[in-house]
Amino acid sequence: MAALWADYLAKIPQVYVVLGYAYMSLVLSWPLFLLLEKITPVVPRTPLANFWLNWRITASNLVLSPLISSMVIVATAALALGLDLPRLNLNTSGLGVGLPLLDTLMQGTVIFFTACLLGDFSYYWWHRAQHQIPFLWEMHKLHHSDENLNTTTIYRSHFTESAGQALFRGLSVGLVFDPAQAPQTVLAIVAGGLLLVLWDYFIHANVRIDALHRFLPFFSTPQYHWVHHSKLPQHQDKNFAIWLPLYDVLFGSYYKPTVDEYPPTGLASGEKIETVWAAQSGPLVAWCAMLARPLRRLKAVEQGSAKAPAESEP
């Protein structure tokens, strides 16, 4: 237990750094996305209050998320080790032409695309579970509550979201790579962190580019993900994948919009989340209510049983 605690304390600053880099990448790229949203928007204007709320939620996540994400990362590693889960230990060292730099690039490319395939596969099922399991939906609905979809929506999420992603990715991608291949793995992580995260920002943008429609269902587009955020009944539980819609095609959750189909976004229930406090405390309150519900039912049954004999007496 002491070793796990020490590992947890060591992971916290590392997760703060990783999350800080992720948020900084959005800050630095945001002007470009703002320009795109100005040039070719779906909806003409995003209210400044929306940007302000999303950035405040993002800042609160930077404070809160690493504390629980670090715990999940350590627990996932311990679980994999304790259950002796099989490791693929993908080894690409045999690939190459004899030139060190080119060999590293080739090997890193293989790792990168493997990470993309596995990462999106694991995220697809995590994302789908969030929509179908009430406990997880309470965590995820904050992200879907944005009625003004834009690039900052990407980090409009509950502080426990990153922990769930860490669990699913750790039990998929984390069991695949050979840690001995440090240069190639680092190269793949850097490339994936830059390219894939930037695309994730893009597909949340308030951007309409009709020419991208031809990429469906081979690669995700802003319109494809816009449909996922729709509040209309025909779009519920559709288009879960982040990069590869083919997973949606394979598992029956794909919806191909028409070129002009840009539905209103937000929660189908009409619920609105308009403060940081409501954003971060809402799931905790809902979870407490879920846990209390069976206890109340049990108490009611016990009270009913206690009254029954008394009522049956003459």
GROMACS .gro file of C-alpha atoms in nm:
model
  314
    1MET     CA    1   0.000   0.000   0.000
    2ALA     CA    2   0.287   0.236   0.082
    3ALA     CA    3   0.437   0.174  -0.261
    4LEU     CA    4   0.105   0.255  -0.431
    5TRP     CA    5   0.072   0.575  -0.229
    6ALA     CA    6   0.426   0.680  -0.322
    7ASP     CA    7   0.356   0.602  -0.687
    8TYR     CA    8   0.036   0.809  -0.668
    9LEU     CA    9   0.218   1.110  -0.521
   10ALA     CA   10   0.483   1.081  -0.792
   11LYS     CA   11   0.220   1.066  -1.069
   12ILE     CA   12   0.030   1.380  -0.963
   13PRO     CA   13   0.288   1.635  -1.089
   14GLN     CA   14   0.334   1.433  -1.410
   15VAL     CA   15  -0.040   1.444  -1.482
   16TYR     CA   16  -0.048   1.817  -1.404
   17VAL     CA   17   0.223   1.870  -1.664
   18VAL     CA   18   0.050   1.657  -1.930
   19LEU     CA   19  -0.286   1.823  -1.869
   20GLY     CA   20  -0.120   2.165  -1.866
   21TYR     CA   21   0.037   2.095  -2.206
   22ALA     CA   22  -0.298   1.979  -2.343
   23TYR     CA   23  -0.477   2.293  -2.227
   24MET     CA   24  -0.192   2.513  -2.348
   25SER     CA   25  -0.218   2.356  -2.693
   26LEU     CA   26  -0.581   2.473  -2.704
   27VAL     CA   27  -0.486   2.822  -2.585
   28LEU     CA   28  -0.220   2.852  -2.856
   29SER     CA   29  -0.434   2.709  -3.136
   30TRP     CA   30  -0.756   2.884  -3.033
   31PRO     CA   31  -0.690   3.201  -3.240
   32LEU     CA   32  -0.677   2.986  -3.555
   33PHE     CA   33  -1.002   2.812  -3.467
   34LEU     CA   34  -1.164   3.145  -3.380
   35LEU     CA   35  -1.065   3.269  -3.724
   36LEU     CA   36  -1.217   2.961  -3.891
   37GLU     CA   37  -1.533   3.003  -3.686
   38LYS     CA   38  -1.548   3.364  -3.802
   39ILE     CA   39  -1.489   3.284  -4.171
   40THR     CA   40  -1.715   2.981  -4.215
   41PRO     CA   41  -1.943   2.931  -3.911
   42VAL     CA   42  -2.243   2.707  -3.872
   43VAL     CA   43  -2.399   2.954  -3.627
   44PRO     CA   44  -2.301   3.320  -3.687
   45ARG     CA   45  -2.202   3.418  -3.334
   46THR     CA   46  -2.095   3.238  -3.016
   47PRO     CA   47  -2.186   3.438  -2.702
   48LEU     CA   48  -1.886   3.561  -2.503
   49ALA     CA   49  -2.049   3.419  -2.188
   50ASN     CA   50  -2.017   3.072  -2.342
   51PHE     CA   51  -1.643   3.110  -2.398
   52TRP     CA   52  -1.599   3.250  -2.047
   53LEU     CA   53  -1.784   2.959  -1.882
   54ASN     CA   54  -1.597   2.696  -2.085
   55TRP     CA   55  -1.259   2.846  -1.998
   56ARG     CA   56  -1.347   2.862  -1.628
   57ILE     CA   57  -1.453   2.497  -1.633
   58THR     CA   58  -1.126   2.413  -1.808
   59ALA     CA   59  -0.928   2.598  -1.539
   60SER     CA   60  -1.114   2.416  -1.261
   61ASN     CA   61  -1.034   2.085  -1.432
   62LEU     CA   62  -0.665   2.169  -1.435
   63VAL     CA   63  -0.684   2.195  -1.056
   64LEU     CA   64  -0.908   1.894  -0.987
   65SER     CA   65  -0.853   1.636  -1.264
   66PRO     CA   66  -0.492   1.531  -1.190
   67LEU     CA   67  -0.581   1.428  -0.836
   68ILE     CA   68  -0.827   1.159  -0.944
   69SER     CA   69  -0.662   1.079  -1.279
   70SER     CA   70  -0.333   0.996  -1.106
   71MET     CA   71  -0.517   0.761  -0.872
   72VAL     CA   72  -0.683   0.581  -1.164
   73ILE     CA   73  -0.354   0.553  -1.357
   74VAL     CA   74  -0.179   0.393  -1.057
   75ALA     CA   75  -0.477   0.164  -0.991
   76THR     CA   76  -0.494   0.058  -1.357
   77ALA     CA   77  -0.124  -0.029  -1.361
   78ALA     CA   78  -0.161  -0.226  -1.038
   79LEU     CA   79  -0.466  -0.406  -1.179
   80ALA     CA   80  -0.285  -0.502  -1.499
   81LEU     CA   81   0.011  -0.627  -1.298
   82GLY     CA   82  -0.198  -0.806  -1.036
   83LEU     CA   83  -0.414  -0.987  -1.292
   84ASP     CA   84  -0.111  -1.055  -1.510
   85LEU     CA   85  -0.294  -0.917  -1.813
   86PRO     CA   86  -0.127  -1.013  -2.141
   87ARG     CA   87   0.098  -0.748  -2.293
   88LEU     CA   88   0.141  -0.738  -2.667
   89ASN     CA   89   0.467  -0.543  -2.626
   90LEU     CA   90   0.458  -0.430  -2.986
   91ASN     CA   91   0.815  -0.447  -3.109
   92THR     CA   92   0.902  -0.261  -3.426
   93SER     CA   93   1.279  -0.276  -3.390
   94GLY     CA   94   1.301  -0.507  -3.691
   95LEU     CA   95   1.164  -0.237  -3.920
   96GLY     CA   96   1.420  -0.018  -4.089
   97VAL     CA   97   1.662   0.045  -4.370
   98GLY     CA   98   1.976   0.085  -4.162
   99LEU     CA   99   1.959   0.464  -4.120
  100PRO     CA  100   1.895   0.548  -3.751
  101LEU     CA  101   1.681   0.858  -3.803
  102LEU     CA  102   1.471   0.701  -4.078
  103ASP     CA  103   1.436   0.379  -3.881
  104THR     CA  104   1.308   0.569  -3.577
  105LEU     CA  105   1.057   0.755  -3.795
  106MET     CA  106   0.934   0.432  -3.955
  107GLN     CA  107   0.901   0.252  -3.623
  108GLY     CA  108   0.735   0.553  -3.461
  109THR     CA  109   0.487   0.571  -3.748
  110VAL     CA  110   0.379   0.211  -3.690
  111ILE     CA  111   0.337   0.278  -3.319
  112PHE     CA  112   0.150   0.601  -3.395
  113PHE     CA  113  -0.109   0.440  -3.624
  114THR     CA  114  -0.149   0.145  -3.389
  115ALA     CA  115  -0.214   0.393  -3.107
  116CYS     CA  116  -0.471   0.572  -3.324
  117LEU     CA  117  -0.660   0.252  -3.402
  118LEU     CA  118  -0.651   0.119  -3.047
  119GLY     CA  119  -0.705   0.458  -2.887
  120ASP     CA  120  -1.016   0.535  -3.088
  121PHE     CA  121  -1.144   0.179  -3.039
  122SER     CA  122  -1.114   0.200  -2.660
  123TYR     CA  123  -1.253   0.555  -2.656
  124TYR     CA  124  -1.548   0.448  -2.871
  125TRP     CA  125  -1.661   0.197  -2.607
  126TRP     CA  126  -1.591   0.431  -2.316
  127HIS     CA  127  -1.786   0.706  -2.493
  128ARG     CA  128  -2.074   0.473  -2.576
  129ALA     CA  129  -2.088   0.352  -2.216
  130GLN     CA  130  -2.111   0.714  -2.099
  131HIS     CA  131  -2.429   0.756  -2.303
  132GLN     CA  132  -2.591   0.429  -2.200
  133ILE     CA  133  -2.505   0.390  -1.831
  134PRO     CA  134  -2.684   0.651  -1.614
  135PHE     CA  135  -2.397   0.675  -1.363
  136LEU     CA  136  -2.150   0.764  -1.641
  137TRP     CA  137  -2.398   0.988  -1.824
  138GLU     CA  138  -2.416   1.215  -1.518
  139MET     CA  139  -2.043   1.270  -1.565
  140HIS     CA  140  -2.061   1.322  -1.941
  141LYS     CA  141  -2.372   1.535  -1.984
  142LEU     CA  142  -2.183   1.853  -1.893
  143HIS     CA  143  -1.994   1.818  -2.221
  144HIS     CA  144  -2.324   1.782  -2.409
  145SER     CA  145  -2.489   2.076  -2.233
  146ASP     CA  146  -2.317   2.330  -2.461
  147GLU     CA  147  -2.583   2.486  -2.683
  148ASN     CA  148  -2.318   2.689  -2.866
  149LEU     CA  149  -2.082   2.419  -2.991
  150ASN     CA  150  -1.730   2.555  -3.053
  151THR     CA  151  -1.367   2.459  -3.004
  152THR     CA  152  -1.369   2.541  -2.631
  153THR     CA  153  -1.644   2.279  -2.584
  154ILE     CA  154  -1.371   2.011  -2.599
  155TYR     CA  155  -1.267   2.076  -2.237
  156ARG     CA  156  -1.614   2.160  -2.108
  157SER     CA  157  -1.621   1.835  -1.913
  158HIS     CA  158  -1.639   1.707  -1.557
  159PHE     CA  159  -1.309   1.670  -1.374
  160THR     CA  160  -1.358   1.291  -1.353
  161GLU     CA  161  -1.379   1.248  -1.734
  162SER     CA  162  -1.002   1.223  -1.784
  163ALA     CA  163  -0.984   0.949  -1.520
  164GLY     CA  164  -1.229   0.731  -1.712
  165GLN     CA  165  -1.035   0.784  -2.032
  166ALA     CA  166  -0.711   0.695  -1.852
  167LEU     CA  167  -0.866   0.365  -1.739
  168PHE     CA  168  -0.985   0.260  -2.085
  169ARG     CA  169  -0.672   0.374  -2.267
  170GLY     CA  170  -0.447   0.219  -2.002
  171LEU     CA  171  -0.615  -0.120  -2.048
  172SER     CA  172  -0.578  -0.100  -2.427
  173VAL     CA  173  -0.296   0.116  -2.558
  174GLY     CA  174  -0.105   0.087  -2.231
  175LEU     CA  175  -0.080  -0.292  -2.265
  176VAL     CA  176   0.050  -0.282  -2.619
  177PHE     CA  177   0.369  -0.079  -2.642
  178ASP     CA  178   0.713  -0.204  -2.550
  179PRO     CA  179   0.852   0.053  -2.304
  180ALA     CA  180   1.206  -0.043  -2.407
  181GLN     CA  181   1.153   0.133  -2.741
  182ALA     CA  182   1.180   0.476  -2.586
  183PRO     CA  183   1.262   0.693  -2.893
  184GLN     CA  184   0.989   0.542  -3.109
  185THR     CA  185   0.727   0.551  -2.833
  186VAL     CA  186   0.805   0.911  -2.743
  187LEU     CA  187   0.788   1.007  -3.111
  188ALA     CA  188   0.447   0.844  -3.146
  189ILE     CA  189   0.316   1.006  -2.828
  190VAL     CA  190   0.434   1.352  -2.937
  191ALA     CA  191   0.290   1.309  -3.287
  192GLY     CA  192  -0.036   1.172  -3.150
  193GLY     CA  193  -0.059   1.442  -2.888
  194LEU     CA  194  -0.021   1.717  -3.145
  195LEU     CA  195  -0.204   1.585  -3.451
  196LEU     CA  196  -0.491   1.397  -3.293
  197VAL     CA  197  -0.569   1.650  -3.022
  198LEU     CA  198  -0.573   1.932  -3.277
  199TRP     CA  199  -0.822   1.734  -3.486
  200ASP     CA  200  -1.034   1.680  -3.174
  201TYR     CA  201  -1.041   2.057  -3.127
  202PHE     CA  202  -1.137   2.100  -3.492
  203ILE     CA  203  -1.432   1.858  -3.489
  204HIS     CA  204  -1.585   2.053  -3.200
  205ALA     CA  205  -1.551   2.383  -3.386
  206ASN     CA  206  -1.840   2.597  -3.502
  207VAL     CA  207  -1.719   2.542  -3.859
  208ARG     CA  208  -1.898   2.443  -4.178
  209ILE     CA  209  -1.683   2.306  -4.460
  210ASP     CA  210  -1.908   2.116  -4.702
  211ALA     CA  211  -1.612   1.971  -4.894
  212LEU     CA  212  -1.525   1.756  -4.591
  213HIS     CA  213  -1.853   1.567  -4.627
  214ARG     CA  214  -1.688   1.333  -4.877
  215PHE     CA  215  -1.453   1.202  -4.603
  216LEU     CA  216  -1.743   1.025  -4.431
  217PRO     CA  217  -1.738   0.752  -4.309
  218PHE     CA  218  -1.361   0.718  -4.342
  219PHE     CA  219  -1.259   1.009  -4.121
  220SER     CA  220  -1.448   1.230  -3.878
  221THR     CA  221  -1.551   1.585  -3.964
  222PRO     CA  222  -1.696   1.875  -3.761
  223GLN     CA  223  -2.042   1.801  -3.902
  224TYR     CA  224  -2.018   1.432  -3.806
  225HIS     CA  225  -1.943   1.529  -3.446
  226TRP     CA  226  -2.198   1.813  -3.451
  227VAL     CA  227  -2.465   1.548  -3.505
  228HIS     CA  228  -2.335   1.362  -3.199
  229HIS     CA  229  -2.406   1.677  -2.992
  230SER     CA  230  -2.757   1.717  -3.135
  231LYS     CA  231  -3.053   1.744  -2.900
  232LEU     CA  232  -3.292   1.591  -3.158
  233PRO     CA  233  -3.421   1.235  -3.092
  234GLN     CA  234  -3.306   1.089  -3.427
  235HIS     CA  235  -2.944   1.178  -3.344
  236GLN     CA  236  -2.925   1.041  -2.990
  237ASP     CA  237  -2.648   0.785  -2.926
  238LYS     CA  238  -2.490   0.829  -3.271
  239ASN     CA  239  -2.138   0.900  -3.399
  240PHE     CA  240  -1.930   0.811  -3.091
  241ALA     CA  241  -1.588   0.779  -3.256
  242ILE     CA  242  -1.347   1.070  -3.249
  243TRP     CA  243  -1.129   0.995  -3.552
  244LEU     CA  244  -1.262   0.683  -3.726
  245PRO     CA  245  -1.639   0.670  -3.799
  246LEU     CA  246  -1.588   0.318  -3.930
  247TYR     CA  247  -1.620   0.201  -3.568
  248ASP     CA  248  -1.969   0.353  -3.565
  249VAL     CA  249  -2.043   0.177  -3.895
  250LEU     CA  250  -1.923  -0.157  -3.756
  251PHE     CA  251  -2.117  -0.133  -3.430
  252GLY     CA  252  -2.441   0.020  -3.558
  253SER     CA  253  -2.417   0.376  -3.424
  254TYR     CA  254  -2.331   0.560  -3.745
  255TYR     CA  255  -2.548   0.845  -3.871
  256LYS     CA  256  -2.453   1.018  -4.195
  257PRO     CA  257  -2.598   1.367  -4.208
  258THR     CA  258  -2.703   1.539  -4.527
  259VAL     CA  259  -2.479   1.824  -4.639
  260ASP     CA  260  -2.709   2.085  -4.485
  261GLU     CA  261  -2.789   1.899  -4.164
  262TYR     CA  262  -2.672   2.099  -3.862
  263PRO     CA  263  -2.920   2.034  -3.578
  264PRO     CA  264  -2.945   2.239  -3.255
  265THR     CA  265  -2.703   2.119  -2.988
  266GLY     CA  266  -2.744   2.075  -2.614
  267LEU     CA  267  -2.922   1.834  -2.381
  268ALA     CA  268  -3.239   1.671  -2.512
  269SER     CA  269  -3.391   1.715  -2.166
  270GLY     CA  270  -3.358   2.092  -2.197
  271GLU     CA  271  -3.142   2.107  -1.882
  272LYS     CA  272  -2.891   2.393  -1.876
  273ILE     CA  273  -2.562   2.409  -1.686
  274GLU     CA  274  -2.455   2.770  -1.647
  275THR     CA  275  -2.206   2.788  -1.359
  276VAL     CA  276  -1.878   2.619  -1.271
  277TRP     CA  277  -2.028   2.505  -0.941
  278ALA     CA  278  -2.321   2.335  -1.116
  279ALA     CA  279  -2.081   2.183  -1.369
  280GLN     CA  280  -1.851   2.021  -1.113
  281SER     CA  281  -2.095   1.945  -0.829
  282GLY     CA  282  -2.386   1.825  -1.046
  283PRO     CA  283  -2.261   1.469  -1.105
  284LEU     CA  284  -2.160   1.432  -0.738
  285VAL     CA  285  -2.509   1.530  -0.625
  286ALA     CA  286  -2.667   1.296  -0.882
  287TRP     CA  287  -2.443   1.006  -0.776
  288CYS     CA  288  -2.535   1.058  -0.410
  289ALA     CA  289  -2.902   1.052  -0.507
  290MET     CA  290  -2.850   0.729  -0.704
  291LEU     CA  291  -2.681   0.565  -0.407
  292ALA     CA  292  -2.949   0.690  -0.166
  293ARG     CA  293  -3.239   0.564  -0.379
  294PRO     CA  294  -3.201   0.190  -0.299
  295LEU     CA  295  -3.146   0.275   0.067
  296ARG     CA  296  -3.474   0.466   0.074
  297ARG     CA  297  -3.651   0.175  -0.097
  298LEU     CA  298  -3.504  -0.069   0.156
  299LYS     CA  299  -3.612   0.154   0.443
  300ALA     CA  300  -3.965   0.177   0.299
  301VAL     CA  301  -3.982  -0.203   0.271
  302GLU     CA  302  -3.863  -0.242   0.630
  303GLN     CA  303  -4.119   0.010   0.754
  304GLY     CA  304  -4.392  -0.166   0.557
  305SER     CA  305  -4.295  -0.502   0.706
  306ALA     CA  306  -4.299  -0.356   1.057
  307LYS     CA  307  -4.650  -0.213   1.009
  308ALA     CA  308  -4.799  -0.525   0.849
  309PRO     CA  309  -4.824  -0.741   1.168
  310ALA     CA  310  -4.972  -0.454   1.367
  311GLU     CA  311  -5.235  -0.387   1.104
  312SER     CA  312  -5.332  -0.756   1.088
  313GLU     CA  313  -5.402  -0.776   1.464
  314PRO     CA  314  -5.772  -0.756   1.567
   0.00000   0.00000   0.00000
